[in-house]
């Protein structure tokens, strides 16, 4: 008789659990399975079912978030590609106008060529980010002098600094700083950080290398009115994020996102800080 009653109790409890699961599927609710029978086996079953529910809910939220991010990415890509295309079309039409003299035609075509270069850079950035984030992206690490490497990258930005009338304040250790990483990846990181700082700087740029007993870091800082105390600095590394929400700045937000992906791929960390009107992006790697 005891076994029969026990069997009915188990059957009733399992039927209740089954009904709860059916309701979960029908109503798309996040309510957990409730176990009322004091039995170790049934309680363990309920706990495992609830764990699976948690995993399902998380996976579903991730799916929805990914879909929303994809939709936003497509919208941003469309916007960022359409803008230079529209500009190129307009200048070519003006150059083709019968009223345009030779001097004006040359001016319009030069501007269109510049917009074409910008469009090419956008496409390259989209491709580069997808390549970096792919599973088969490989690094080729080697040991080299970071100080010398950084100076060479800075020299490549000489004209950009001149055009913006910027004189960067550079801080470097006296001795060489040797790091073991992929030099091409590091070059792209530095180029993206410097390009971003030059684009958004309000007149001041500071950059350099710091070294401690267990880590090596590079930083790039620029004065900026596009950031305030309420800004979530983590958003700076999101794809397509621009500090100027009117999207009048010529940036897709991909630069810092690419830098973040490369820093993480090379085993480092990247973070942004804002203090005294200076936005500082710092990349740090542990010493080998």
PDB file of N, CA and C in Angstrom, residues 102-185:
ATOM      1  N   UNK A 102      36.578  74.867 -66.304  1.00  0.00           N
ATOM      2  CA  UNK A 102      37.609  73.846 -66.093  1.00  0.00           C
ATOM      3  C   UNK A 102      38.132  73.859 -64.660  1.00  0.00           C
ATOM      4  N   UNK A 103      38.317  75.049 -64.097  1.00  0.00           N
ATOM      5  CA  UNK A 103      38.828  75.149 -62.723  1.00  0.00           C
ATOM      6  C   UNK A 103      37.850  74.531 -61.737  1.00  0.00           C
ATOM      7  N   UNK A 104      36.578  74.865 -61.886  1.00  0.00           N
ATOM      8  CA  UNK A 104      35.555  74.316 -60.996  1.00  0.00           C
ATOM      9  C   UNK A 104      35.412  72.809 -61.184  1.00  0.00           C
ATOM     10  N   UNK A 105      35.492  72.367 -62.420  1.00  0.00           N
ATOM     11  CA  UNK A 105      35.400  70.928 -62.671  1.00  0.00           C
ATOM     12  C   UNK A 105      36.501  70.177 -61.933  1.00  0.00           C
ATOM     13  N   UNK A 106      37.724  70.719 -62.008  1.00  0.00           N
ATOM     14  CA  UNK A 106      38.848  70.083 -61.327  1.00  0.00           C
ATOM     15  C   UNK A 106      38.621  70.073 -59.810  1.00  0.00           C
ATOM     16  N   UNK A 107      38.097  71.180 -59.291  1.00  0.00           N
ATOM     17  CA  UNK A 107      37.831  71.273 -57.856  1.00  0.00           C
ATOM     18  C   UNK A 107      36.783  70.243 -57.430  1.00  0.00           C
ATOM     19  N   UNK A 108      35.690  70.145 -58.201  1.00  0.00           N
ATOM     20  CA  UNK A 108      34.626  69.200 -57.863  1.00  0.00           C
ATOM     21  C   UNK A 108      35.125  67.752 -57.938  1.00  0.00           C
ATOM     22  N   UNK A 109      35.921  67.457 -58.959  1.00  0.00           N
ATOM     23  CA  UNK A 109      36.427  66.090 -59.116  1.00  0.00           C
ATOM     24  C   UNK A 109      37.424  65.737 -58.017  1.00  0.00           C
ATOM     25  N   UNK A 110      38.210  66.720 -57.572  1.00  0.00           N
ATOM     26  CA  UNK A 110      39.140  66.481 -56.460  1.00  0.00           C
ATOM     27  C   UNK A 110      38.375  66.159 -55.177  1.00  0.00           C
ATOM     28  N   UNK A 111      37.290  66.889 -54.948  1.00  0.00           N
ATOM     29  CA  UNK A 111      36.470  66.627 -53.761  1.00  0.00           C
ATOM     30  C   UNK A 111      35.831  65.247 -53.853  1.00  0.00           C
ATOM     31  N   UNK A 112      35.320  64.912 -55.047  1.00  0.00           N
ATOM     32  CA  UNK A 112      34.712  63.589 -55.245  1.00  0.00           C
ATOM     33  C   UNK A 112      35.736  62.487 -55.018  1.00  0.00           C
ATOM     34  N   UNK A 113      36.979  62.720 -55.447  1.00  0.00           N
ATOM     35  CA  UNK A 113      38.037  61.730 -55.230  1.00  0.00           C
ATOM     36  C   UNK A 113      38.306  61.541 -53.744  1.00  0.00           C
ATOM     37  N   UNK A 114      38.267  62.652 -52.990  1.00  0.00           N
ATOM     38  CA  UNK A 114      38.455  62.556 -51.541  1.00  0.00           C
ATOM     39  C   UNK A 114      37.340  61.777 -50.877  1.00  0.00           C
ATOM     40  N   UNK A 115      36.105  61.992 -51.322  1.00  0.00           N
ATOM     41  CA  UNK A 115      34.968  61.241 -50.778  1.00  0.00           C
ATOM     42  C   UNK A 115      35.082  59.757 -51.141  1.00  0.00           C
ATOM     43  N   UNK A 116      35.608  59.481 -52.336  1.00  0.00           N
ATOM     44  CA  UNK A 116      35.802  58.088 -52.748  1.00  0.00           C
ATOM     45  C   UNK A 116      36.810  57.391 -51.840  1.00  0.00           C
ATOM     46  N   UNK A 117      37.850  58.117 -51.480  1.00  0.00           N
ATOM     47  CA  UNK A 117      38.853  57.561 -50.565  1.00  0.00           C
ATOM     48  C   UNK A 117      38.230  57.254 -49.211  1.00  0.00           C
ATOM     49  N   UNK A 118      37.365  58.151 -48.750  1.00  0.00           N
ATOM     50  CA  UNK A 118      36.661  57.938 -47.484  1.00  0.00           C
ATOM     51  C   UNK A 118      35.779  56.699 -47.564  1.00  0.00           C
ATOM     52  N   UNK A 119      35.085  56.547 -48.683  1.00  0.00           N
ATOM     53  CA  UNK A 119      34.222  55.382 -48.883  1.00  0.00           C
ATOM     54  C   UNK A 119      35.046  54.097 -48.877  1.00  0.00           C
ATOM     55  N   UNK A 120      36.199  54.145 -49.516  1.00  0.00           N
ATOM     56  CA  UNK A 120      37.087  52.983 -49.545  1.00  0.00           C
ATOM     57  C   UNK A 120      37.547  52.619 -48.135  1.00  0.00           C
ATOM     58  N   UNK A 121      37.834  53.635 -47.312  1.00  0.00           N
ATOM     59  CA  UNK A 121      38.260  53.391 -45.936  1.00  0.00           C
ATOM     60  C   UNK A 121      37.148  52.742 -45.124  1.00  0.00           C
ATOM     61  N   UNK A 122      35.918  53.170 -45.346  1.00  0.00           N
ATOM     62  CA  UNK A 122      34.780  52.577 -44.649  1.00  0.00           C
ATOM     63  C   UNK A 122      34.659  51.088 -44.965  1.00  0.00           C
ATOM     64  N   UNK A 123      34.731  50.765 -46.235  1.00  0.00           N
ATOM     65  CA  UNK A 123      34.618  49.364 -46.651  1.00  0.00           C
ATOM     66  C   UNK A 123      35.760  48.546 -46.059  1.00  0.00           C
ATOM     67  N   UNK A 124      36.970  49.113 -46.066  1.00  0.00           N
ATOM     68  CA  UNK A 124      38.124  48.418 -45.484  1.00  0.00           C
ATOM     69  C   UNK A 124      37.913  48.158 -43.995  1.00  0.00           C
ATOM     70  N   UNK A 125      37.347  49.143 -43.285  1.00  0.00           N
ATOM     71  CA  UNK A 125      37.100  48.977 -41.850  1.00  0.00           C
ATOM     72  C   UNK A 125      36.080  47.879 -41.579  1.00  0.00           C
ATOM     73  N   UNK A 126      35.012  47.853 -42.362  1.00  0.00           N
ATOM     74  CA  UNK A 126      34.004  46.806 -42.194  1.00  0.00           C
ATOM     75  C   UNK A 126      34.635  45.426 -42.390  1.00  0.00           C
ATOM     76  N   UNK A 127      35.443  45.307 -43.433  1.00  0.00           N
ATOM     77  CA  UNK A 127      36.095  44.028 -43.719  1.00  0.00           C
ATOM     78  C   UNK A 127      37.088  43.663 -42.622  1.00  0.00           C
ATOM     79  N   UNK A 128      37.865  44.642 -42.171  1.00  0.00           N
ATOM     80  CA  UNK A 128      38.892  44.384 -41.158  1.00  0.00           C
ATOM     81  C   UNK A 128      38.277  43.889 -39.854  1.00  0.00           C
ATOM     82  N   UNK A 129      37.184  44.517 -39.423  1.00  0.00           N
ATOM     83  CA  UNK A 129      36.546  44.111 -38.174  1.00  0.00           C
ATOM     84  C   UNK A 129      36.013  42.690 -38.269  1.00  0.00           C
ATOM     85  N   UNK A 130      35.373  42.348 -39.379  1.00  0.00           N
ATOM     86  CA  UNK A 130      34.847  40.986 -39.538  1.00  0.00           C
ATOM     87  C   UNK A 130      35.984  39.971 -39.594  1.00  0.00           C
ATOM     88  N   UNK A 131      37.107  40.361 -40.201  1.00  0.00           N
ATOM     89  CA  UNK A 131      38.258  39.453 -40.291  1.00  0.00           C
ATOM     90  C   UNK A 131      38.873  39.214 -38.919  1.00  0.00           C
ATOM     91  N   UNK A 132      39.023  40.272 -38.135  1.00  0.00           N
ATOM     92  CA  UNK A 132      39.625  40.159 -36.807  1.00  0.00           C
ATOM     93  C   UNK A 132      38.772  39.292 -35.896  1.00  0.00           C
ATOM     94  N   UNK A 133      37.452  39.435 -36.000  1.00  0.00           N
ATOM     95  CA  UNK A 133      36.555  38.718 -35.102  1.00  0.00           C
ATOM     96  C   UNK A 133      36.243  37.302 -35.570  1.00  0.00           C
ATOM     97  N   UNK A 134      36.778  36.902 -36.710  1.00  0.00           N
ATOM     98  CA  UNK A 134      36.556  35.538 -37.186  1.00  0.00           C
ATOM     99  C   UNK A 134      37.403  34.555 -36.384  1.00  0.00           C
ATOM    100  N   UNK A 135      36.941  33.312 -36.320  1.00  0.00           N
ATOM    101  CA  UNK A 135      37.619  32.295 -35.511  1.00  0.00           C
ATOM    102  C   UNK A 135      38.987  31.926 -36.065  1.00  0.00           C
ATOM    103  N   UNK A 136      39.202  32.090 -37.362  1.00  0.00           N
ATOM    104  CA  UNK A 136      40.464  31.675 -37.969  1.00  0.00           C
ATOM    105  C   UNK A 136      41.478  32.813 -38.090  1.00  0.00           C
ATOM    106  N   UNK A 137      41.229  33.945 -37.429  1.00  0.00           N
ATOM    107  CA  UNK A 137      42.188  35.048 -37.450  1.00  0.00           C
ATOM    108  C   UNK A 137      43.423  34.652 -36.647  1.00  0.00           C
ATOM    109  N   UNK A 138      44.590  34.763 -37.257  1.00  0.00           N
ATOM    110  CA  UNK A 138      45.825  34.326 -36.611  1.00  0.00           C
ATOM    111  C   UNK A 138      46.775  35.499 -36.398  1.00  0.00           C
ATOM    112  N   UNK A 139      47.475  35.455 -35.264  1.00  0.00           N
ATOM    113  CA  UNK A 139      48.482  36.453 -34.936  1.00  0.00           C
ATOM    114  C   UNK A 139      49.867  35.895 -35.222  1.00  0.00           C
ATOM    115  N   UNK A 140      50.828  36.795 -35.439  1.00  0.00           N
ATOM    116  CA  UNK A 140      52.221  36.391 -35.646  1.00  0.00           C
ATOM    117  C   UNK A 140      53.089  37.174 -34.663  1.00  0.00           C
ATOM    118  N   UNK A 141      53.102  36.742 -33.398  1.00  0.00           N
ATOM    119  CA  UNK A 141      53.831  37.495 -32.376  1.00  0.00           C
ATOM    120  C   UNK A 141      55.347  37.389 -32.519  1.00  0.00           C
ATOM    121  N   UNK A 142      56.011  38.465 -32.147  1.00  0.00           N
ATOM    122  CA  UNK A 142      57.471  38.496 -32.090  1.00  0.00           C
ATOM    123  C   UNK A 142      57.884  39.530 -31.052  1.00  0.00           C
ATOM    124  N   UNK A 143      59.138  39.492 -30.658  1.00  0.00           N
ATOM    125  CA  UNK A 143      59.636  40.435 -29.664  1.00  0.00           C
ATOM    126  C   UNK A 143      60.283  41.629 -30.368  1.00  0.00           C
ATOM    127  N   UNK A 144      59.888  42.837 -29.993  1.00  0.00           N
ATOM    128  CA  UNK A 144      60.436  44.047 -30.616  1.00  0.00           C
ATOM    129  C   UNK A 144      60.349  45.215 -29.635  1.00  0.00           C
ATOM    130  N   UNK A 145      61.016  46.312 -30.000  1.00  0.00           N
ATOM    131  CA  UNK A 145      61.058  47.505 -29.153  1.00  0.00           C
ATOM    132  C   UNK A 145      59.796  48.340 -29.388  1.00  0.00           C
ATOM    133  N   UNK A 146      58.914  48.357 -28.414  1.00  0.00           N
ATOM    134  CA  UNK A 146      57.659  49.101 -28.528  1.00  0.00           C
ATOM    135  C   UNK A 146      57.916  50.599 -28.667  1.00  0.00           C
ATOM    136  N   UNK A 147      58.922  51.099 -27.966  1.00  0.00           N
ATOM    137  CA  UNK A 147      59.229  52.532 -28.022  1.00  0.00           C
ATOM    138  C   UNK A 147      59.574  52.957 -29.450  1.00  0.00           C
ATOM    139  N   UNK A 148      60.454  52.214 -30.085  1.00  0.00           N
ATOM    140  CA  UNK A 148      60.836  52.528 -31.465  1.00  0.00           C
ATOM    141  C   UNK A 148      59.639  52.370 -32.404  1.00  0.00           C
ATOM    142  N   UNK A 149      58.878  51.313 -32.195  1.00  0.00           N
ATOM    143  CA  UNK A 149      57.705  51.037 -33.038  1.00  0.00           C
ATOM    144  C   UNK A 149      56.695  52.179 -32.935  1.00  0.00           C
ATOM    145  N   UNK A 150      56.440  52.639 -31.720  1.00  0.00           N
ATOM    146  CA  UNK A 150      55.470  53.705 -31.492  1.00  0.00           C
ATOM    147  C   UNK A 150      55.934  55.001 -32.153  1.00  0.00           C
ATOM    148  N   UNK A 151      57.225  55.305 -32.058  1.00  0.00           N
ATOM    149  CA  UNK A 151      57.752  56.526 -32.678  1.00  0.00           C
ATOM    150  C   UNK A 151      57.562  56.492 -34.198  1.00  0.00           C
ATOM    151  N   UNK A 152      57.750  55.329 -34.796  1.00  0.00           N
ATOM    152  CA  UNK A 152      57.567  55.201 -36.243  1.00  0.00           C
ATOM    153  C   UNK A 152      56.108  55.443 -36.630  1.00  0.00           C
ATOM    154  N   UNK A 153      55.190  54.923 -35.813  1.00  0.00           N
ATOM    155  CA  UNK A 153      53.765  55.159 -36.077  1.00  0.00           C
ATOM    156  C   UNK A 153      53.440  56.646 -35.943  1.00  0.00           C
ATOM    157  N   UNK A 154      53.978  57.281 -34.908  1.00  0.00           N
ATOM    158  CA  UNK A 154      53.731  58.709 -34.697  1.00  0.00           C
ATOM    159  C   UNK A 154      54.231  59.549 -35.870  1.00  0.00           C
ATOM    160  N   UNK A 155      55.386  59.188 -36.418  1.00  0.00           N
ATOM    161  CA  UNK A 155      55.925  59.920 -37.565  1.00  0.00           C
ATOM    162  C   UNK A 155      54.973  59.867 -38.760  1.00  0.00           C
ATOM    163  N   UNK A 156      54.271  58.755 -38.892  1.00  0.00           N
ATOM    164  CA  UNK A 156      53.311  58.624 -39.983  1.00  0.00           C
ATOM    165  C   UNK A 156      52.124  59.563 -39.848  1.00  0.00           C
ATOM    166  N   UNK A 157      51.923  60.132 -38.656  1.00  0.00           N
ATOM    167  CA  UNK A 157      50.808  61.055 -38.421  1.00  0.00           C
ATOM    168  C   UNK A 157      51.262  62.513 -38.420  1.00  0.00           C
ATOM    169  N   UNK A 158      52.498  62.753 -38.844  1.00  0.00           N
ATOM    170  CA  UNK A 158      53.039  64.122 -38.805  1.00  0.00           C
ATOM    171  C   UNK A 158      52.134  65.099 -39.558  1.00  0.00           C
ATOM    172  N   UNK A 159      51.755  64.745 -40.780  1.00  0.00           N
ATOM    173  CA  UNK A 159      50.911  65.641 -41.582  1.00  0.00           C
ATOM    174  C   UNK A 159      49.538  65.857 -40.949  1.00  0.00           C
ATOM    175  N   UNK A 160      48.994  64.795 -40.343  1.00  0.00           N
ATOM    176  CA  UNK A 160      47.680  64.919 -39.694  1.00  0.00           C
ATOM    177  C   UNK A 160      47.745  65.884 -38.518  1.00  0.00           C
ATOM    178  N   UNK A 161      48.830  65.803 -37.746  1.00  0.00           N
ATOM    179  CA  UNK A 161      49.010  66.746 -36.638  1.00  0.00           C
ATOM    180  C   UNK A 161      49.156  68.176 -37.170  1.00  0.00           C
ATOM    181  N   UNK A 162      49.912  68.327 -38.248  1.00  0.00           N
ATOM    182  CA  UNK A 162      50.132  69.649 -38.838  1.00  0.00           C
ATOM    183  C   UNK A 162      48.821  70.248 -39.337  1.00  0.00           C
ATOM    184  N   UNK A 163      48.022  69.445 -40.014  1.00  0.00           N
ATOM    185  CA  UNK A 163      46.761  69.937 -40.577  1.00  0.00           C
ATOM    186  C   UNK A 163      45.809  70.435 -39.498  1.00  0.00           C
ATOM    187  N   UNK A 164      45.826  69.783 -38.347  1.00  0.00           N
ATOM    188  CA  UNK A 164      44.949  70.186 -37.243  1.00  0.00           C
ATOM    189  C   UNK A 164      45.637  71.144 -36.272  1.00  0.00           C
ATOM    190  N   UNK A 165      46.874  71.537 -36.602  1.00  0.00           N
ATOM    191  CA  UNK A 165      47.653  72.429 -35.741  1.00  0.00           C
ATOM    192  C   UNK A 165      47.781  71.855 -34.324  1.00  0.00           C
ATOM    193  N   UNK A 166      48.085  70.570 -34.271  1.00  0.00           N
ATOM    194  CA  UNK A 166      48.224  69.865 -32.997  1.00  0.00           C
ATOM    195  C   UNK A 166      49.688  69.523 -32.748  1.00  0.00           C
ATOM    196  N   UNK A 167      50.118  69.696 -31.517  1.00  0.00           N
ATOM    197  CA  UNK A 167      51.471  69.317 -31.124  1.00  0.00           C
ATOM    198  C   UNK A 167      51.360  68.332 -29.958  1.00  0.00           C
ATOM    199  N   UNK A 168      51.433  67.034 -30.244  1.00  0.00           N
ATOM    200  CA  UNK A 168      51.212  66.046 -29.183  1.00  0.00           C
ATOM    201  C   UNK A 168      52.284  66.084 -28.098  1.00  0.00           C
ATOM    202  N   UNK A 169      51.843  65.899 -26.879  1.00  0.00           N
ATOM    203  CA  UNK A 169      52.764  65.764 -25.748  1.00  0.00           C
ATOM    204  C   UNK A 169      53.080  64.275 -25.594  1.00  0.00           C
ATOM    205  N   UNK A 170      54.325  63.905 -25.842  1.00  0.00           N
ATOM    206  CA  UNK A 170      54.716  62.493 -25.898  1.00  0.00           C
ATOM    207  C   UNK A 170      55.557  62.125 -24.683  1.00  0.00           C
ATOM    208  N   UNK A 171      55.173  61.048 -24.014  1.00  0.00           N
ATOM    209  CA  UNK A 171      55.895  60.564 -22.839  1.00  0.00           C
ATOM    210  C   UNK A 171      56.407  59.160 -23.109  1.00  0.00           C
ATOM    211  N   UNK A 172      57.726  58.994 -23.076  1.00  0.00           N
ATOM    212  CA  UNK A 172      58.340  57.692 -23.339  1.00  0.00           C
ATOM    213  C   UNK A 172      59.391  57.386 -22.270  1.00  0.00           C
ATOM    214  N   UNK A 173      59.554  56.116 -21.902  1.00  0.00           N
ATOM    215  CA  UNK A 173      60.657  55.744 -21.007  1.00  0.00           C
ATOM    216  C   UNK A 173      61.996  56.026 -21.689  1.00  0.00           C
ATOM    217  N   UNK A 174      63.038  56.221 -20.902  1.00  0.00           N
ATOM    218  CA  UNK A 174      64.357  56.497 -21.474  1.00  0.00           C
ATOM    219  C   UNK A 174      64.895  55.294 -22.235  1.00  0.00           C
ATOM    220  N   UNK A 175      64.722  54.117 -21.677  1.00  0.00           N
ATOM    221  CA  UNK A 175      65.250  52.909 -22.309  1.00  0.00           C
ATOM    222  C   UNK A 175      64.208  52.275 -23.231  1.00  0.00           C
ATOM    223  N   UNK A 176      64.666  51.320 -24.034  1.00  0.00           N
ATOM    224  CA  UNK A 176      63.754  50.587 -24.892  1.00  0.00           C
ATOM    225  C   UNK A 176      62.760  49.767 -24.083  1.00  0.00           C
ATOM    226  N   UNK A 177      61.576  49.574 -24.643  1.00  0.00           N
ATOM    227  CA  UNK A 177      60.527  48.786 -23.986  1.00  0.00           C
ATOM    228  C   UNK A 177      60.183  47.627 -24.917  1.00  0.00           C
ATOM    229  N   UNK A 178      60.602  46.439 -24.532  1.00  0.00           N
ATOM    230  CA  UNK A 178      60.412  45.288 -25.416  1.00  0.00           C
ATOM    231  C   UNK A 178      59.135  44.537 -25.061  1.00  0.00           C
ATOM    232  N   UNK A 179      58.378  44.225 -26.099  1.00  0.00           N
ATOM    233  CA  UNK A 179      57.093  43.552 -25.936  1.00  0.00           C
ATOM    234  C   UNK A 179      57.019  42.385 -26.910  1.00  0.00           C
ATOM    235  N   UNK A 180      56.299  41.348 -26.522  1.00  0.00           N
ATOM    236  CA  UNK A 180      56.132  40.173 -27.390  1.00  0.00           C
ATOM    237  C   UNK A 180      54.679  40.121 -27.845  1.00  0.00           C
ATOM    238  N   UNK A 181      54.453  40.554 -29.073  1.00  0.00           N
ATOM    239  CA  UNK A 181      53.097  40.561 -29.624  1.00  0.00           C
ATOM    240  C   UNK A 181      53.188  40.667 -31.145  1.00  0.00           C
ATOM    241  N   UNK A 182      52.039  40.764 -31.784  1.00  0.00           N
ATOM    242  CA  UNK A 182      51.996  40.898 -33.235  1.00  0.00           C
ATOM    243  C   UNK A 182      52.215  42.370 -33.609  1.00  0.00           C
ATOM    244  N   UNK A 183      53.315  42.707 -34.290  1.00  0.00           N
ATOM    245  CA  UNK A 183      53.590  44.115 -34.607  1.00  0.00           C
ATOM    246  C   UNK A 183      52.550  44.753 -35.521  1.00  0.00           C
ATOM    247  N   UNK A 184      51.994  43.984 -36.455  1.00  0.00           N
ATOM    248  CA  UNK A 184      50.972  44.532 -37.352  1.00  0.00           C
ATOM    249  C   UNK A 184      49.705  44.885 -36.583  1.00  0.00           C
ATOM    250  N   UNK A 185      49.324  44.006 -35.652  1.00  0.00           N
ATOM    251  CA  UNK A 185      48.144  44.276 -34.828  1.00  0.00           C
ATOM    252  C   UNK A 185      48.372  45.513 -33.969  1.00  0.00           C
TER     253      UNK A 185
END
